[in-house]
Tab-separated table of C-alpha atoms and ligand atoms in Angstrom:
chain	number	residue	atom	x	y	z
A	29	MET	CA	-133.407	69.484	10.915
A	30	ALA	CA	-132.495	67.569	14.073
A	31	ASP	CA	-130.711	69.408	16.874
A	32	ALA	CA	-126.998	68.527	16.757
A	33	ASN	CA	-127.018	68.210	20.564
A	34	GLU	CA	-129.967	65.849	20.608
A	35	LYS	CA	-128.933	62.249	21.288
A	36	THR	CA	-129.564	59.680	18.610
A	37	GLN	CA	-131.616	56.580	19.239
A	38	GLY	CA	-128.440	54.480	19.208
A	39	GLN	CA	-126.740	56.714	21.756
A	40	LEU	CA	-129.758	56.566	24.043
A	41	LEU	CA	-129.981	52.793	23.705
A	42	SER	CA	-126.287	52.443	24.468
A	43	GLU	CA	-126.691	54.567	27.617
A	44	LYS	CA	-129.553	52.344	28.714
A	45	LEU	CA	-127.930	48.979	28.023
A	46	SER	CA	-124.169	49.377	28.377
A	47	PHE	CA	-122.199	49.323	31.631
A	48	LYS	CA	-119.353	51.799	31.915
A	49	ILE	CA	-117.088	52.082	34.924
A	50	LYS	CA	-115.908	55.581	35.735
A	51	ASN	CA	-112.836	56.889	37.547
A	52	VAL	CA	-113.720	57.893	41.103
A	53	TRP	CA	-111.271	60.821	41.126
A	54	GLU	CA	-113.442	62.322	38.359
A	55	THR	CA	-116.839	61.550	39.808
A	56	ALA	CA	-116.414	62.011	43.587
A	57	GLY	CA	-117.225	65.290	45.315
A	58	GLU	CA	-114.456	67.474	46.733
A	59	LYS	CA	-115.405	66.549	50.282
A	60	GLU	CA	-115.109	62.851	49.534
A	61	ILE	CA	-111.698	63.328	47.944
A	62	ALA	CA	-110.487	65.303	50.967
A	63	GLN	CA	-111.767	62.518	53.226
A	64	ALA	CA	-109.993	59.930	51.089
A	65	CYS	CA	-106.695	61.816	51.421
A	66	GLY	CA	-107.145	62.145	55.194
A	67	PHE	CA	-107.949	58.436	55.455
A	68	ALA	CA	-104.748	57.647	53.544
A	69	GLU	CA	-102.657	59.652	56.037
A	70	GLU	CA	-104.092	57.680	58.975
A	71	TYR	CA	-103.548	54.438	57.089
A	72	LYS	CA	-99.892	55.217	56.347
A	73	ARG	CA	-99.217	55.944	60.025
A	74	PHE	CA	-100.900	52.688	61.041
A	75	LEU	CA	-99.005	50.694	58.435
A	76	ASP	CA	-95.618	52.059	59.561
A	77	LEU	CA	-96.316	50.886	63.105
A	78	GLY	CA	-97.834	47.543	62.109
A	79	LYS	CA	-95.379	45.782	59.821
A	80	THR	CA	-95.946	42.238	61.076
A	81	GLU	CA	-99.084	40.247	61.851
A	82	ARG	CA	-98.346	40.645	65.569
A	83	GLU	CA	-97.753	44.398	65.409
A	84	PHE	CA	-100.822	45.020	63.241
A	85	THR	CA	-102.972	42.875	65.551
A	86	GLY	CA	-101.525	44.736	68.555
A	87	LEU	CA	-102.524	48.117	67.101
A	88	CYS	CA	-106.038	46.832	66.380
A	89	LEU	CA	-106.397	45.401	69.898
A	90	GLN	CA	-105.390	48.784	71.308
A	91	ALA	CA	-107.983	50.518	69.108
A	92	LEU	CA	-110.645	48.012	70.230
A	93	ARG	CA	-109.950	48.682	73.912
A	94	GLU	CA	-110.096	52.438	73.308
A	95	GLU	CA	-113.444	52.021	71.544
A	96	GLY	CA	-115.023	50.122	74.433
A	97	PHE	CA	-114.633	46.526	73.242
A	98	ALA	CA	-114.086	43.919	76.007
A	99	PRO	CA	-112.500	40.465	75.773
A	100	ILE	CA	-115.217	37.880	75.166
A	101	GLU	CA	-113.539	35.600	77.721
A	102	GLU	CA	-114.518	38.080	80.467
A	103	ALA	CA	-118.214	37.759	79.614
A	104	LEU	CA	-117.912	33.961	79.321
A	105	ASP	CA	-116.189	33.669	82.710
A	106	ARG	CA	-118.809	35.918	84.293
A	107	GLY	CA	-121.629	33.940	82.721
A	108	GLY	CA	-122.908	37.283	81.443
A	109	VAL	CA	-125.398	38.175	78.733
A	110	LEU	CA	-124.554	40.422	75.787
A	111	LYS	CA	-127.094	43.079	74.809
A	112	PRO	CA	-127.508	44.870	71.485
A	113	GLY	CA	-124.735	47.447	71.158
A	114	ASP	CA	-122.285	45.485	73.337
A	115	ARG	CA	-118.784	45.234	71.909
A	116	VAL	CA	-116.515	42.224	72.360
A	117	TYR	CA	-113.333	40.820	70.880
A	118	ARG	CA	-111.236	37.679	70.867
A	119	ASN	CA	-107.458	37.889	70.665
A	120	LEU	CA	-106.078	34.882	68.775
A	121	ARG	CA	-102.550	34.449	70.152
A	122	ASP	CA	-101.637	38.079	69.438
A	123	LYS	CA	-101.532	37.341	65.687
A	124	ALA	CA	-105.164	37.469	64.647
A	125	LEU	CA	-108.432	38.685	66.110
A	126	LEU	CA	-112.195	38.651	65.925
A	127	CYS	CA	-114.439	41.458	67.109
A	128	ALA	CA	-118.199	41.947	67.182
A	129	ILE	CA	-120.876	44.521	67.852
A	130	ILE	CA	-124.077	42.829	68.982
A	131	GLY	CA	-127.059	43.620	66.762
A	132	GLU	CA	-130.779	44.023	67.421
A	133	ARG	CA	-131.756	40.831	65.626
A	134	PRO	CA	-131.053	37.330	66.991
A	135	LEU	CA	-127.907	35.543	65.813
A	136	ARG	CA	-130.105	32.901	64.163
A	137	ASP	CA	-130.913	35.531	61.510
A	138	GLY	CA	-127.255	35.562	60.515
A	139	LEU	CA	-124.390	37.998	60.927
A	140	ALA	CA	-122.686	40.532	58.665
A	141	ILE	CA	-119.007	39.675	58.528
A	142	ALA	CA	-115.901	41.292	57.054
A	143	GLY	CA	-112.752	39.187	56.962
A	144	ALA	CA	-109.189	40.006	55.898
A	145	HIS	CA	-105.685	38.779	56.593
A	146	VAL	CA	-102.901	40.606	58.404
A	147	ASP	CA	-99.864	38.518	57.416
A	148	SER	CA	-97.728	39.530	54.431
A	149	PRO	CA	-94.880	37.879	52.520
A	150	ARG	CA	-91.548	38.373	54.284
A	151	ILE	CA	-88.222	36.789	55.240
A	152	ASP	CA	-88.290	34.655	58.421
A	153	LEU	CA	-85.260	33.481	60.367
A	154	LYS	CA	-84.563	29.767	60.605
A	155	THR	CA	-84.529	28.186	64.065
A	156	ASN	CA	-80.702	28.151	64.215
A	157	PRO	CA	-79.925	31.110	61.989
A	158	LEU	CA	-76.788	32.843	63.160
A	159	TYR	CA	-73.471	31.758	61.628
A	160	GLU	CA	-70.086	33.177	60.730
A	161	ASP	CA	-68.476	32.943	57.313
A	162	SER	CA	-65.505	34.806	55.816
A	163	GLY	CA	-65.570	37.561	58.371
A	164	PHE	CA	-69.314	38.124	58.227
A	165	ALA	CA	-72.019	37.214	60.699
A	166	LEU	CA	-75.097	36.103	58.735
A	167	PHE	CA	-78.674	35.102	59.447
A	168	ASP	CA	-79.939	32.027	57.634
A	169	THR	CA	-83.558	32.464	56.532
A	170	HIS	CA	-86.657	30.739	55.195
A	171	TYR	CA	-88.898	33.063	53.234
A	172	TYR	CA	-92.632	33.263	54.029
A	173	GLY	CA	-95.266	33.406	51.302
A	174	GLY	CA	-95.006	33.755	47.546
A	175	ILE	CA	-92.105	36.089	46.811
A	176	LYS	CA	-89.839	36.729	43.848
A	177	HIS	CA	-86.578	36.085	45.703
A	178	TYR	CA	-84.530	38.636	43.791
A	179	GLN	CA	-86.803	41.509	44.838
A	180	TRP	CA	-85.671	41.172	48.454
A	181	THR	CA	-81.934	41.676	47.911
A	182	ALA	CA	-80.043	44.959	48.100
A	183	ILE	CA	-82.783	46.790	50.008
A	184	PRO	CA	-82.763	47.878	53.660
A	185	LEU	CA	-84.517	45.377	55.931
A	186	ALA	CA	-85.720	45.717	59.511
A	187	MET	CA	-85.802	42.994	62.151
A	188	HIS	CA	-89.105	42.487	63.953
A	189	GLY	CA	-90.060	39.713	66.274
A	190	VAL	CA	-90.812	38.055	69.522
A	191	VAL	CA	-88.345	36.213	71.737
A	192	VAL	CA	-89.456	34.056	74.657
A	193	GLY	CA	-86.759	33.467	77.274
A	194	ARG	CA	-86.277	30.342	79.400
A	195	ASP	CA	-88.256	32.063	82.142
A	196	GLY	CA	-91.237	32.416	79.773
A	197	GLN	CA	-90.759	36.194	79.545
A	198	LYS	CA	-91.757	37.530	76.147
A	199	LYS	CA	-89.712	40.333	74.584
A	200	ASN	CA	-90.483	42.283	71.445
A	201	LEU	CA	-87.671	42.992	69.047
A	202	CYS	CA	-87.644	45.852	66.546
A	203	VAL	CA	-84.421	47.039	64.920
A	204	GLY	CA	-84.260	49.147	61.782
A	205	GLU	CA	-87.362	51.322	62.008
A	206	ASP	CA	-86.057	54.371	63.886
A	207	ALA	CA	-83.956	56.811	61.866
A	208	GLY	CA	-80.911	56.124	64.061
A	209	ASP	CA	-81.233	52.324	63.937
A	210	PRO	CA	-78.964	50.110	61.858
A	211	VAL	CA	-80.691	48.119	59.103
A	212	PHE	CA	-79.977	44.767	57.497
A	213	THR	CA	-79.672	43.623	53.920
A	214	ILE	CA	-79.321	40.605	51.664
A	215	SER	CA	-76.356	41.114	49.348
A	216	ASP	CA	-76.701	40.641	45.588
A	217	LEU	CA	-74.143	39.735	42.959
A	218	LEU	CA	-72.592	42.592	40.985
A	219	PRO	CA	-73.565	42.633	37.261
A	220	HIS	CA	-69.875	42.433	36.331
A	221	LEU	CA	-69.675	38.882	37.660
A	222	ALA	CA	-73.267	37.856	37.029
A	223	GLN	CA	-72.839	36.594	33.474
A	224	GLU	CA	-73.707	32.994	34.386
A	225	GLN	CA	-76.403	34.005	36.852
A	226	MET	CA	-78.175	36.221	34.337
A	227	GLU	CA	-78.563	33.321	31.961
A	228	LYS	CA	-80.581	31.318	34.486
A	229	LYS	CA	-84.350	31.470	34.706
A	230	ALA	CA	-85.563	34.177	37.089
A	231	SER	CA	-87.151	31.464	39.262
A	232	ASP	CA	-83.774	29.869	40.008
A	233	PHE	CA	-81.141	32.509	39.669
A	234	LEU	CA	-81.449	33.232	43.345
A	235	GLY	CA	-82.407	30.232	45.484
A	236	GLY	CA	-84.211	30.313	48.812
A	237	GLU	CA	-80.930	29.383	50.493
A	238	GLU	CA	-79.211	32.412	49.004
A	239	LEU	CA	-81.295	34.863	50.988
A	240	ASP	CA	-79.014	35.118	54.017
A	241	ILE	CA	-78.963	38.430	55.791
A	242	LEU	CA	-75.881	40.455	56.758
A	243	ALA	CA	-75.813	40.768	60.531
A	244	GLY	CA	-72.290	42.022	61.302
A	245	SER	CA	-68.601	42.055	60.482
A	246	ARG	CA	-66.753	43.140	63.597
A	247	PRO	CA	-64.864	40.493	65.576
A	248	TYR	CA	-65.104	40.380	69.359
A	249	ARG	CA	-61.666	41.445	70.639
A	250	ASP	CA	-60.330	38.372	72.384
A	251	GLU	CA	-57.379	36.251	71.311
A	252	LYS	CA	-58.860	32.950	72.436
A	253	ALA	CA	-62.580	33.258	71.676
A	254	GLU	CA	-63.976	31.405	68.642
A	255	GLU	CA	-66.316	32.739	65.941
A	256	LYS	CA	-65.657	36.252	67.085
A	257	VAL	CA	-67.868	38.082	64.562
A	258	LYS	CA	-70.824	35.921	65.509
A	259	LEU	CA	-70.001	36.494	69.179
A	260	THR	CA	-70.246	40.271	68.758
A	261	VAL	CA	-73.740	39.888	67.275
A	262	LEU	CA	-74.778	37.513	70.079
A	263	GLN	CA	-73.466	39.991	72.622
A	264	ILE	CA	-75.508	42.849	71.137
A	265	LEU	CA	-78.653	40.713	70.938
A	266	ASN	CA	-78.141	39.749	74.560
A	267	GLU	CA	-77.789	43.406	75.565
A	268	THR	CA	-80.785	44.442	73.441
A	269	CYS	CA	-83.335	41.846	74.497
A	270	GLY	CA	-81.602	39.436	76.840
A	271	MET	CA	-81.582	36.608	74.327
A	272	THR	CA	-79.062	33.814	73.839
A	273	GLU	CA	-78.470	31.635	70.772
A	274	GLU	CA	-80.795	28.954	72.164
A	275	ASP	CA	-83.722	31.403	72.074
A	276	PHE	CA	-83.715	31.448	68.252
A	277	ALA	CA	-85.143	27.900	68.372
A	278	SER	CA	-88.497	29.196	69.642
A	279	ALA	CA	-88.421	32.856	68.560
A	280	GLU	CA	-90.440	34.360	65.713
A	281	ILE	CA	-88.163	36.817	63.951
A	282	GLU	CA	-89.243	38.379	60.675
A	283	PHE	CA	-87.374	40.679	58.313
A	284	VAL	CA	-89.441	43.233	56.444
A	285	PRO	CA	-88.556	46.268	54.306
A	286	ALA	CA	-87.185	49.038	56.528
A	287	PHE	CA	-88.742	51.891	54.562
A	288	LYS	CA	-91.931	53.730	55.465
A	289	ALA	CA	-95.162	54.137	53.528
A	290	ARG	CA	-94.827	57.013	51.043
A	291	ASP	CA	-97.001	58.930	48.615
A	292	VAL	CA	-96.316	57.913	45.020
A	293	GLY	CA	-96.657	60.190	41.995
A	294	LEU	CA	-96.414	63.963	41.601
A	295	ASP	CA	-100.150	64.127	42.212
A	296	ARG	CA	-99.760	62.052	45.413
A	297	SER	CA	-102.667	59.885	44.283
A	298	MET	CA	-101.025	56.612	45.286
A	299	ILE	CA	-99.396	55.011	48.324
A	300	GLY	CA	-96.297	52.841	48.085
A	301	ALA	CA	-95.584	50.606	51.069
A	302	TYR	CA	-94.741	47.155	52.292
A	303	GLY	CA	-97.758	45.018	53.198
A	304	HIS	CA	-100.777	46.503	51.357
A	305	ASP	CA	-101.634	42.806	50.813
A	306	ASP	CA	-103.633	42.560	52.865
A	307	ARG	CA	-103.304	45.268	55.451
A	308	SER	CA	-104.988	47.838	53.205
A	309	CYS	CA	-108.161	45.722	53.198
A	310	ALA	CA	-107.672	44.672	56.836
A	311	TYR	CA	-107.413	48.338	57.835
A	312	ALA	CA	-110.480	49.304	55.784
A	313	ALA	CA	-112.546	46.366	57.072
A	314	PHE	CA	-111.465	46.824	60.676
A	315	PHE	CA	-112.279	50.534	60.843
A	316	ALA	CA	-115.538	49.972	58.976
A	317	ALA	CA	-116.488	47.456	61.690
A	318	LEU	CA	-115.458	49.849	64.451
A	319	ARG	CA	-117.478	52.706	62.974
A	320	CYS	CA	-120.571	50.934	61.664
A	321	ALA	CA	-122.483	51.579	64.884
A	322	PRO	CA	-121.534	54.508	67.158
A	323	PRO	CA	-120.995	53.629	70.842
A	324	GLY	CA	-124.331	53.172	72.572
A	325	SER	CA	-126.141	52.173	69.386
A	326	ALA	CA	-126.602	48.740	67.836
A	327	PRO	CA	-126.455	47.576	64.226
A	328	GLU	CA	-129.418	45.633	62.882
A	329	LYS	CA	-127.548	42.344	62.575
A	330	THR	CA	-124.568	41.455	64.713
A	331	ILE	CA	-121.430	42.477	62.858
A	332	VAL	CA	-118.115	40.675	63.024
A	333	CYS	CA	-114.649	41.537	61.757
A	334	PHE	CA	-112.164	38.669	61.426
A	335	LEU	CA	-108.508	39.555	60.915
A	336	SER	CA	-106.726	36.287	60.226
A	337	ASP	CA	-103.110	35.190	59.975
A	338	LYS	CA	-101.279	32.682	57.739
A	339	GLU	CA	-103.234	33.458	54.529
A	340	GLU	CA	-100.013	33.783	52.565
A	341	VAL	CA	-99.115	30.180	53.403
A	342	GLY	CA	-102.574	28.637	53.040
A	343	SER	CA	-104.623	29.887	56.024
A	344	MET	CA	-104.044	26.821	58.176
A	345	GLY	CA	-103.126	26.710	61.857
A	346	ASN	CA	-104.711	28.088	64.991
A	347	THR	CA	-104.543	31.695	63.804
A	348	GLY	CA	-105.556	31.025	60.186
A	349	ALA	CA	-108.966	31.322	58.555
A	350	GLU	CA	-109.175	27.564	58.015
A	351	SER	CA	-109.229	27.064	61.793
A	352	ARG	CA	-112.364	26.908	63.925
A	353	ALA	CA	-111.786	30.421	65.230
A	354	LEU	CA	-114.749	32.053	63.461
A	355	GLU	CA	-117.114	29.188	64.306
A	356	ASN	CA	-115.974	29.188	67.930
A	357	PHE	CA	-116.452	32.942	68.180
A	358	LEU	CA	-120.026	32.635	66.920
A	359	ALA	CA	-120.652	29.798	69.383
A	360	TYR	CA	-119.403	32.019	72.218
A	361	LEU	CA	-121.609	34.893	71.030
A	362	GLY	CA	-124.550	32.446	71.022
A	363	ARG	CA	-123.706	31.254	74.513
A	364	LEU	CA	-123.807	34.869	75.672
A	365	ALA	CA	-127.017	35.771	73.838
A	366	GLY	CA	-129.239	34.905	76.801
A	367	GLY	CA	-132.901	34.130	76.130
A	368	THR	CA	-133.855	30.523	75.577
A	369	GLY	CA	-130.313	29.366	74.880
A	370	PHE	CA	-128.368	28.636	71.741
A	371	SER	CA	-128.380	25.079	70.415
A	372	PRO	CA	-125.801	23.520	68.064
A	373	GLU	CA	-128.441	23.825	65.319
A	374	ASP	CA	-128.802	27.521	66.101
A	375	LEU	CA	-125.064	27.893	65.486
A	376	ARG	CA	-125.307	26.066	62.132
A	377	ARG	CA	-128.223	28.253	61.151
A	378	ALA	CA	-126.443	31.445	62.179
A	379	LEU	CA	-123.494	30.404	60.003
A	380	GLU	CA	-125.655	29.523	57.009
A	381	LYS	CA	-127.624	32.756	57.252
A	382	SER	CA	-124.518	34.935	57.486
A	383	SER	CA	-123.055	37.109	54.752
A	384	MET	CA	-119.396	37.905	54.457
A	385	LEU	CA	-117.100	40.098	52.457
A	386	SER	CA	-113.705	38.478	52.063
A	387	ALA	CA	-111.600	41.617	52.010
A	388	ASP	CA	-108.447	41.041	50.003
A	389	VAL	CA	-106.416	42.908	47.437
A	390	ASN	CA	-106.659	42.346	43.707
A	391	ALA	CA	-104.032	42.543	40.957
A	392	ALA	CA	-104.476	45.974	39.380
A	393	TYR	CA	-104.135	46.321	35.612
A	394	ASP	CA	-100.487	47.108	34.889
A	395	PRO	CA	-99.644	48.598	31.470
A	396	ASN	CA	-96.091	47.289	31.880
A	397	PHE	CA	-97.434	43.743	31.790
A	398	ALA	CA	-100.537	44.104	29.651
A	399	GLN	CA	-100.176	40.593	28.225
A	400	VAL	CA	-101.327	38.807	31.404
A	401	TYR	CA	-104.447	40.894	32.058
A	402	ASP	CA	-107.911	40.726	30.571
A	403	LYS	CA	-108.735	44.427	30.273
A	404	LYS	CA	-112.462	43.751	30.392
A	405	THR	CA	-112.462	42.115	33.826
A	406	ALA	CA	-109.272	43.449	35.433
A	407	SER	CA	-109.386	45.926	38.296
A	408	TRP	CA	-108.049	49.430	37.596
A	409	PHE	CA	-106.480	52.106	39.743
A	410	GLY	CA	-108.974	54.790	40.659
A	411	LYS	CA	-112.099	52.868	39.754
A	412	GLY	CA	-113.121	51.854	43.249
A	413	MET	CA	-113.775	48.619	45.079
A	414	ALA	CA	-112.943	45.524	43.026
A	415	LEU	CA	-115.464	42.673	43.222
A	416	SER	CA	-114.063	39.222	42.457
A	417	LYS	CA	-117.009	36.944	41.821
A	418	TYR	CA	-114.659	33.983	41.758
A	419	THR	CA	-111.048	33.030	42.447
A	420	GLY	CA	-108.994	29.950	41.558
A	421	ARG	CA	-106.756	28.955	38.666
A	422	ARG	CA	-106.993	26.976	35.402
A	423	GLY	CA	-110.687	26.260	35.213
A	424	LYS	CA	-111.574	28.053	38.490
A	425	LEU	CA	-109.766	25.248	40.328
A	426	GLY	CA	-109.550	25.497	44.106
A	427	GLY	CA	-111.343	28.810	44.242
A	428	SER	CA	-114.541	30.118	45.723
A	429	GLU	CA	-117.423	31.597	43.743
A	430	ALA	CA	-120.152	33.855	45.063
A	431	ASN	CA	-123.767	33.192	44.029
A	432	ALA	CA	-125.402	35.506	41.509
A	433	GLU	CA	-128.031	36.412	44.089
A	434	PHE	CA	-125.462	37.415	46.703
A	435	CYS	CA	-123.294	39.338	44.222
A	436	ARG	CA	-126.322	41.339	43.150
A	437	ARG	CA	-127.270	42.003	46.777
A	438	VAL	CA	-123.799	43.399	47.488
A	439	GLN	CA	-123.812	45.498	44.295
A	440	ALA	CA	-127.207	46.910	45.286
A	441	ILE	CA	-125.917	47.898	48.742
A	442	LEU	CA	-122.909	49.612	47.150
A	443	ASP	CA	-125.052	51.405	44.549
A	444	ARG	CA	-127.504	52.602	47.213
A	445	ASN	CA	-124.615	54.125	49.134
A	446	GLY	CA	-122.878	55.695	46.169
A	447	VAL	CA	-119.880	53.349	46.461
A	448	ARG	CA	-118.178	52.860	43.096
A	449	TRP	CA	-117.300	49.253	42.306
A	450	GLN	CA	-115.535	47.541	39.448
A	451	TYR	CA	-114.612	44.071	38.233
A	452	GLY	CA	-111.716	42.301	39.905
A	453	ASN	CA	-110.643	39.151	38.149
A	454	LEU	CA	-107.050	38.018	38.470
A	455	GLY	CA	-105.453	37.953	35.033
A	456	LYS	CA	-106.190	36.111	31.841
A	457	VAL	CA	-107.488	32.550	31.903
A	458	ASP	CA	-104.622	30.041	32.379
A	459	LYS	CA	-102.083	32.773	33.199
A	460	GLY	CA	-102.089	31.882	36.900
A	461	GLY	CA	-104.470	32.586	39.737
A	462	GLY	CA	-104.825	32.741	43.453
A	463	GLY	CA	-107.009	32.223	46.472
A	464	THR	CA	-108.170	34.057	49.563
A	465	ILE	CA	-109.870	33.175	52.842
A	466	ALA	CA	-113.297	33.171	51.132
A	467	LEU	CA	-113.603	29.416	50.671
A	468	TYR	CA	-113.091	28.634	54.355
A	469	ALA	CA	-116.017	30.852	55.297
A	470	ALA	CA	-118.081	29.597	52.346
A	471	ASN	CA	-117.490	26.028	53.567
A	472	LEU	CA	-119.364	26.966	56.745
A	473	GLY	CA	-122.432	27.664	54.627
A	474	MET	CA	-122.433	31.435	54.446
A	475	ASP	CA	-122.518	33.683	51.392
A	476	VAL	CA	-119.076	35.141	50.693
A	477	LEU	CA	-117.823	37.582	48.086
A	478	ASP	CA	-114.173	38.496	47.541
A	479	CYS	CA	-113.641	42.211	47.176
A	480	GLY	CA	-110.964	44.736	47.851
A	481	ILE	CA	-108.345	47.150	46.655
A	482	PRO	CA	-106.405	46.897	43.364
A	483	VAL	CA	-102.648	46.721	43.993
A	484	LEU	CA	-99.573	47.003	41.774
A	485	SER	CA	-96.382	44.988	42.437
A	486	MET	CA	-98.244	42.596	44.740
A	487	HIS	CA	-96.001	40.576	47.105
A	488	SER	CA	-93.021	42.840	46.364
A	489	PRO	CA	-91.305	44.861	49.123
A	490	PHE	CA	-93.001	48.032	47.807
A	491	GLU	CA	-96.607	47.517	46.751
A	492	VAL	CA	-98.698	50.399	45.392
A	493	ILE	CA	-102.396	51.235	45.793
A	494	SER	CA	-104.606	54.214	44.928
A	495	LYS	CA	-105.807	56.443	47.757
A	496	ILE	CA	-109.267	56.749	46.267
A	497	ASP	CA	-109.653	52.965	45.994
A	498	LEU	CA	-108.642	52.563	49.639
A	499	TYR	CA	-111.302	55.010	50.800
A	500	THR	CA	-113.981	53.769	48.404
A	501	THR	CA	-113.395	50.216	49.610
A	502	TYR	CA	-113.619	51.324	53.236
A	503	ARG	CA	-116.967	52.953	52.441
A	504	GLY	CA	-118.051	49.753	50.718
A	505	TYR	CA	-117.280	47.605	53.760
A	506	LEU	CA	-119.052	50.135	55.979
A	507	ALA	CA	-122.208	50.057	53.833
A	508	PHE	CA	-122.181	46.260	53.728
A	509	LEU	CA	-121.811	45.823	57.493
A	510	LYS	CA	-124.703	48.220	58.087
A	511	GLU	CA	-127.072	46.820	55.490
A	512	ALA	CA	-126.208	43.163	54.743
B	1972	LIG	MN1	-104.085	38.733	50.146
B	1973	LIG	MN1	-101.051	37.686	49.050
């Protein structure tokens, strides 16, 4: 008689040949789970203070300075030489940044790079936004990135931005974040009168021009003044940050959800917040870069973290990943490497020999919308860092695909370091698709793999991620930067 507990040949063969992805909450040690929860607390605090690309970049620049990073321009102006362990950064117009820790090996051997984006979908003001209608002062807007318009109505919004006066003085604006602050909102039509509206397709029942924001309703008390409600708002703006109506023409003013990051679920396993795409990956990648070599020590290869802007509108422009910013940064690092100099060919070779993780969120499997996901290749909450071998839509169009060799190399690094990873493909074939910054880096000749954190309700005002995925992904980026 065979022992009932003894495994059959089929069971043993299945164990040997099949690939099963486990839930990290079930497999991680208690210490790791405690660390993950602590990491989530720090992340929530950071996210609440960094709700725009400028604010997030500002927080990162502050962290860089505290951790002994110096502006690369200083070394360039000095004609200095960077040694292994030296830490430098480049601020890209206060909206994006690059930072590096110089490694032991020459740049020609390639760099280990983590890249993410720090912009998120939002509501921007037009250049002449303030108007008065029917007793209301309103802000006219142009939304930024791929949003479902209707999700942004009837929620509290906060005003964030930068105003540059005639004298060139820059002033930051932030209204709606402190408990005592007023907030803003986009009004929505009551269901009682929405009969016609509800019959329209969701894509047109609320147009981009119908996203105007309530700014006030109290007339300035003066018999002779015109547009008195608008005047009250202008007066308050002038008192708050010295601006006049003309300043809107150059200002960058963004409206984002006014609520803070919160734990989601009775078990507090998830975080709901505005801007997880892509600040969850940006945060994980940035702090992995900061911590991959303690001060005074040097990583093997030079490591770089690139936090880019404008991904949600196509990555173009002087702060986007399609720009020359990454290439230029490597050229500057080469210029500062000393030795026998750094030729244009050396730069090309450094780029081609580099490896990068394109750190971006993935659409988590959502049981509410099961029909658009392929369960076999979707990313799942709690199952760790999602690897997206390729992106694109309808026949992989316009995407980027990582080589088999490079994918395997990344998987091996993760496995060696006990970092759980899972698949991360965006939906069923022909159901849609998307892109990231990966292709712009891949175009420079380097190996790039998309990977990041699964997110629910992507591009909505309140996106949700799993705490354990956030921490696992951070550990994945850390392992990659150390060992790539
Ligand atoms: Mn993204
Ligand atoms: Mn996005």
